[in-house]
């Protein structure tokens, strides 16, 4: 699995968790997040997606509905659209990002136009959003921006926006380091372990994010262990760390309210990574 695919999978669960913060579709979101059947979720999401899109047209000034539309469009684009349907993936990811920006604009008019801001301006503006009430909007923008970049990974102009996505997620972490059981910390760890040290990578910074993510996850967010192993331990050829993390993930209970779906996925990935460990290292 490529790095950008790894990122999109993290984005999926960040986005789906974000769906549960909105009001009207919360029961459906909960059913998705607490399912242990990945195939059923894959087949059922399109209907949910159409419903939420219709609701955003009915309630265009509802920030919560814009958040949900962003979440579902981005989640489906990032993981469930086949690789041979790249144009469809790009369209859905762009739509997700537009909904996220619209939600933030409805939440606070000072955020309107954020899509056009350069990194310097964005970094200067972000500290004004430092309340718990701002978190869902920051989280949606950061994660959907990452999903948009993933869908357009063949476009260097899109890839150049990684700094913006990272800046937004850092603001999330600055407000609530444990937000969503460490998932934002996890994403930042992945972003800082893209390159090996010999090519300018930042393994010490990445390790810090991963360790803080595990602490925040309280042994309930198993995806952290998997990406710590696959994106960090494999990068540094640390077999002992790699195998330990995956064995820990497999030993933990995947049934956690709001995290069952991603934990079942994480354990599937952990088994596959462990099976290939000896041949990789």
Coordinates of C-alpha atoms in Angstrom, one line a residue:
X1 CA 0.0 0.0 0.0
X2 CA 1.4 3.4 -1.0
X3 CA 2.0 6.2 1.5
X4 CA -0.9 8.3 0.0
X5 CA -3.2 5.3 0.3
X6 CA -2.1 5.0 4.0
X7 CA -3.0 8.6 4.5
X8 CA -6.4 8.2 2.8
X9 CA -7.3 5.3 5.1
X10 CA -6.4 7.4 8.2
X11 CA -8.5 10.2 6.7
X12 CA -11.5 7.8 6.2
X13 CA -11.7 7.1 9.9
X14 CA -11.0 10.7 10.9
X15 CA -13.8 11.8 8.6
X16 CA -16.3 9.1 9.6
X17 CA -15.7 9.9 13.3
X18 CA -16.4 13.5 12.4
X19 CA -19.8 12.5 11.0
X20 CA -20.8 11.4 14.5
X21 CA -20.4 15.0 15.8
X22 CA -23.3 16.3 13.7
X23 CA -26.9 16.0 14.9
X24 CA -29.4 14.6 12.4
X25 CA -27.5 11.6 11.0
X26 CA -25.7 10.6 14.3
X27 CA -27.5 7.3 14.7
X28 CA -26.5 6.2 11.2
X29 CA -22.9 7.4 11.8
X30 CA -22.8 5.4 15.0
X31 CA -24.0 2.3 13.2
X32 CA -21.2 2.7 10.6
X33 CA -18.5 3.3 13.2
X34 CA -19.6 0.4 15.4
X35 CA -19.9 -2.1 12.6
X36 CA -17.4 -5.0 12.3
X37 CA -18.4 -5.7 8.7
X38 CA -16.2 -3.6 6.4
X39 CA -17.9 -5.0 3.2
X40 CA -21.4 -4.0 4.4
X41 CA -20.1 -0.5 5.2
X42 CA -18.6 -0.2 1.7
X43 CA -21.8 -1.2 0.1
X44 CA -24.0 0.9 2.3
X45 CA -22.1 4.2 2.3
X46 CA -23.3 5.5 -1.2
X47 CA -27.0 5.6 0.0
X48 CA -26.0 7.5 3.1
X49 CA -23.9 9.8 0.9
X50 CA -26.9 10.6 -1.4
X51 CA -29.1 11.3 1.6
X52 CA -26.7 13.7 3.2
X53 CA -26.1 15.5 -0.1
X54 CA -29.8 16.0 -0.4
X55 CA -30.0 17.4 3.2
X56 CA -27.3 20.0 2.5
X57 CA -29.4 21.3 -0.4
X58 CA -32.4 21.5 1.9
X59 CA -30.5 23.1 4.7
X60 CA -27.7 25.1 2.9
X61 CA -27.0 27.3 6.0
X62 CA -26.5 24.3 8.4
X63 CA -22.9 24.1 9.3
X64 CA -23.5 20.6 10.9
X65 CA -24.9 19.3 7.6
X66 CA -22.0 20.8 5.7
X67 CA -19.6 18.9 8.0
X68 CA -21.4 15.7 7.5
X69 CA -21.4 16.1 3.7
X70 CA -17.7 16.8 3.8
X71 CA -17.1 13.7 5.9
X72 CA -19.0 11.3 3.8
X73 CA -17.8 12.5 0.4
X74 CA -14.2 12.5 1.6
X75 CA -14.4 9.1 3.3
X76 CA -15.9 7.4 0.2
X77 CA -13.5 9.1 -2.2
X78 CA -10.4 8.2 -0.1
X79 CA -10.9 4.5 0.4
X80 CA -13.9 3.0 -1.5
X81 CA -13.6 4.5 -5.0
X82 CA -11.6 2.0 -7.1
X83 CA -8.2 3.0 -8.4
X84 CA -9.4 2.9 -12.0
X85 CA -12.0 5.7 -11.3
X86 CA -9.6 8.5 -10.5
X87 CA -11.8 11.2 -12.0
X88 CA -14.6 10.2 -9.7
X89 CA -12.3 10.2 -6.7
X90 CA -11.1 13.7 -7.5
X91 CA -14.6 15.0 -7.9
X92 CA -15.8 13.6 -4.5
X93 CA -12.6 14.7 -2.7
X94 CA -13.0 18.3 -4.1
X95 CA -16.6 18.3 -3.1
X96 CA -15.6 17.2 0.5
X97 CA -13.1 20.0 0.8
X98 CA -15.6 22.6 -0.5
X99 CA -18.2 21.4 2.1
X100 CA -15.6 21.6 4.9
X101 CA -14.6 25.2 3.9
X102 CA -18.3 26.1 3.7
X103 CA -19.0 24.6 7.1
X104 CA -16.1 26.6 8.7
X105 CA -17.3 29.8 6.9
X106 CA -20.8 29.3 8.3
X107 CA -19.3 28.7 11.8
X108 CA -17.2 31.9 11.6
X109 CA -17.3 34.4 8.8
X110 CA -13.6 35.2 9.4
X111 CA -12.8 31.7 8.0
X112 CA -14.5 32.5 4.6
X113 CA -12.0 32.4 1.8
X114 CA -9.6 30.1 3.6
X115 CA -9.2 28.0 0.6
X116 CA -7.3 30.7 -1.2
X117 CA -4.9 31.5 1.7
X118 CA -1.2 30.9 1.3
X119 CA 0.6 28.9 4.1
X120 CA 2.0 32.0 5.8
X121 CA -1.4 33.7 6.1
X122 CA -3.1 30.5 7.2
X123 CA -0.4 30.0 9.9
X124 CA -1.0 33.5 11.1
X125 CA -4.8 33.2 11.1
X126 CA -5.2 29.8 12.7
X127 CA -4.4 30.7 16.3
X128 CA -7.7 32.7 16.5
X129 CA -9.6 29.5 16.4
X130 CA -8.6 28.0 19.8
X131 CA -11.9 26.9 21.3
X132 CA -13.4 23.5 21.7
X133 CA -16.3 24.8 19.5
X134 CA -13.8 25.3 16.7
X135 CA -12.5 21.7 16.7
X136 CA -15.1 20.0 14.4
X137 CA -14.5 22.6 11.7
X138 CA -10.7 22.6 12.0
X139 CA -10.7 18.8 12.0
X140 CA -13.0 18.6 8.9
X141 CA -10.9 21.1 7.0
X142 CA -7.6 19.4 7.9
X143 CA -8.7 15.9 7.1
X144 CA -10.6 16.7 3.9
X145 CA -7.7 18.8 2.7
X146 CA -5.5 15.7 3.2
X147 CA -8.1 13.6 1.3
X148 CA -8.1 16.1 -1.6
X149 CA -4.3 15.9 -1.8
X150 CA -4.4 12.2 -1.8
X151 CA -7.0 12.1 -4.6
X152 CA -4.8 14.5 -6.6
X153 CA -1.4 12.9 -5.8
X154 CA -0.5 13.2 -9.5
X155 CA -0.7 17.0 -9.3
X156 CA 2.2 18.8 -7.7
X157 CA 0.1 21.9 -7.1
X158 CA -2.2 19.8 -4.8
X159 CA 0.8 18.1 -3.1
X160 CA 2.2 21.5 -2.4
X161 CA -0.8 22.1 -0.1
X162 CA 0.4 19.4 2.4
X163 CA 1.7 22.3 4.6
X164 CA -1.7 23.8 4.8
X165 CA -3.3 20.5 5.9
X166 CA -0.6 19.9 8.4
X167 CA -0.9 23.4 9.9
X168 CA -4.7 22.9 10.4
X169 CA -4.2 19.6 12.1
X170 CA -1.5 21.1 14.3
X171 CA -4.0 23.6 15.5
X172 CA -6.4 20.8 16.3
X173 CA -3.6 19.1 18.4
X174 CA -2.8 22.4 20.1
X175 CA -6.4 22.7 21.3
X176 CA -7.0 19.1 22.2
X177 CA -3.9 16.8 22.0
X178 CA -6.1 13.7 22.7
X179 CA -8.8 14.7 20.1
X180 CA -10.4 11.5 18.7
X181 CA -8.1 9.3 20.7
X182 CA -4.9 10.5 19.1
X183 CA -5.9 10.3 15.4
X184 CA -4.8 13.8 14.6
X185 CA -1.4 13.1 16.3
X186 CA -1.2 9.9 14.2
X187 CA -1.7 11.8 11.0
X188 CA 1.0 14.3 11.9
X189 CA 3.3 11.3 12.6
X190 CA 2.7 9.9 9.2
X191 CA 3.3 13.2 7.5
X192 CA 6.7 13.5 9.3
X193 CA 7.8 10.0 8.4
X194 CA 7.4 10.3 4.7
X195 CA 11.1 10.3 4.0
X196 CA 14.0 8.3 5.6
X197 CA 16.5 10.3 7.6
X198 CA 19.1 10.1 4.8
X199 CA 16.7 12.1 2.5
X200 CA 15.8 14.7 5.1
X201 CA 13.1 12.9 7.1
X202 CA 12.3 13.8 10.7
X203 CA 12.1 10.5 12.5
X204 CA 12.5 12.0 16.0
X205 CA 9.6 14.4 15.4
X206 CA 7.5 11.6 13.8
X207 CA 8.2 9.2 16.8
X208 CA 7.0 11.8 19.2
X209 CA 3.7 12.2 17.4
X210 CA 3.3 8.4 17.2
X211 CA 4.0 7.9 20.9
X212 CA 1.7 10.7 21.9
X213 CA -1.0 9.2 19.7
X214 CA -0.7 5.8 21.4
X215 CA -0.9 7.5 24.8
X216 CA -4.0 9.4 23.7
X217 CA -5.5 6.3 22.2
X218 CA -5.6 4.5 25.6
X219 CA -5.3 1.1 23.9
X220 CA -8.6 1.7 22.1
X221 CA -7.5 3.2 18.8
X222 CA -5.7 0.3 17.1
X223 CA -5.0 2.0 13.8
X224 CA -2.2 3.9 15.5
X225 CA -0.2 0.8 16.2
X226 CA -0.5 -0.3 12.5
X227 CA 0.7 2.9 11.0
X228 CA 3.4 3.4 13.6
X229 CA 4.7 0.0 12.4
X230 CA 4.1 0.4 8.7
X231 CA 5.1 4.0 8.2
X232 CA 7.8 4.4 10.8
X233 CA 9.3 1.0 11.9
X234 CA 9.5 -0.2 8.3
X235 CA 11.0 3.1 7.2
X236 CA 13.8 2.7 9.8
X237 CA 14.1 -1.1 9.3
X238 CA 13.3 -1.6 13.0
X239 CA 11.9 -5.2 13.0
X240 CA 11.6 -5.4 16.8
X241 CA 9.5 -2.3 17.1
X242 CA 7.4 -3.3 14.0
X243 CA 6.5 -6.7 15.3
X244 CA 5.9 -5.5 18.9
X245 CA 3.4 -2.8 17.8
X246 CA 1.5 -5.2 15.6
X247 CA 1.3 -7.9 18.2
X248 CA 0.0 -5.3 20.7
X249 CA -2.7 -4.3 18.2
X250 CA -3.8 -7.9 17.7
X251 CA -3.9 -8.5 21.5
X252 CA -6.3 -5.6 22.2
X253 CA -10.1 -5.8 22.1
X254 CA -11.3 -4.2 18.8
X255 CA -14.8 -3.6 20.1
X256 CA -14.7 0.1 21.2
X257 CA -17.7 2.4 20.9
X258 CA -17.1 4.6 17.9
X259 CA -13.9 2.8 16.9
X260 CA -14.9 -0.8 16.1
X261 CA -14.9 -0.4 12.3
X262 CA -11.4 1.1 12.2
X263 CA -10.1 -1.4 14.8
X264 CA -11.3 -4.4 12.8
X265 CA -9.6 -2.9 9.8
X266 CA -6.5 -2.3 11.8
X267 CA -6.3 -5.9 13.0
X268 CA -6.7 -7.1 9.4
X269 CA -3.8 -4.9 8.4
X270 CA -1.7 -6.0 11.4
X271 CA -2.0 -9.7 10.5
X272 CA -1.0 -9.0 6.9
X273 CA 2.0 -6.9 8.0
X274 CA 3.2 -9.5 10.5
X275 CA 2.9 -12.2 7.8
X276 CA 5.3 -10.2 5.6
X277 CA 7.7 -9.1 8.3
X278 CA 10.4 -11.7 7.8
X279 CA 10.5 -11.1 4.1
X280 CA 10.6 -7.3 4.5
X281 CA 13.3 -7.1 7.1

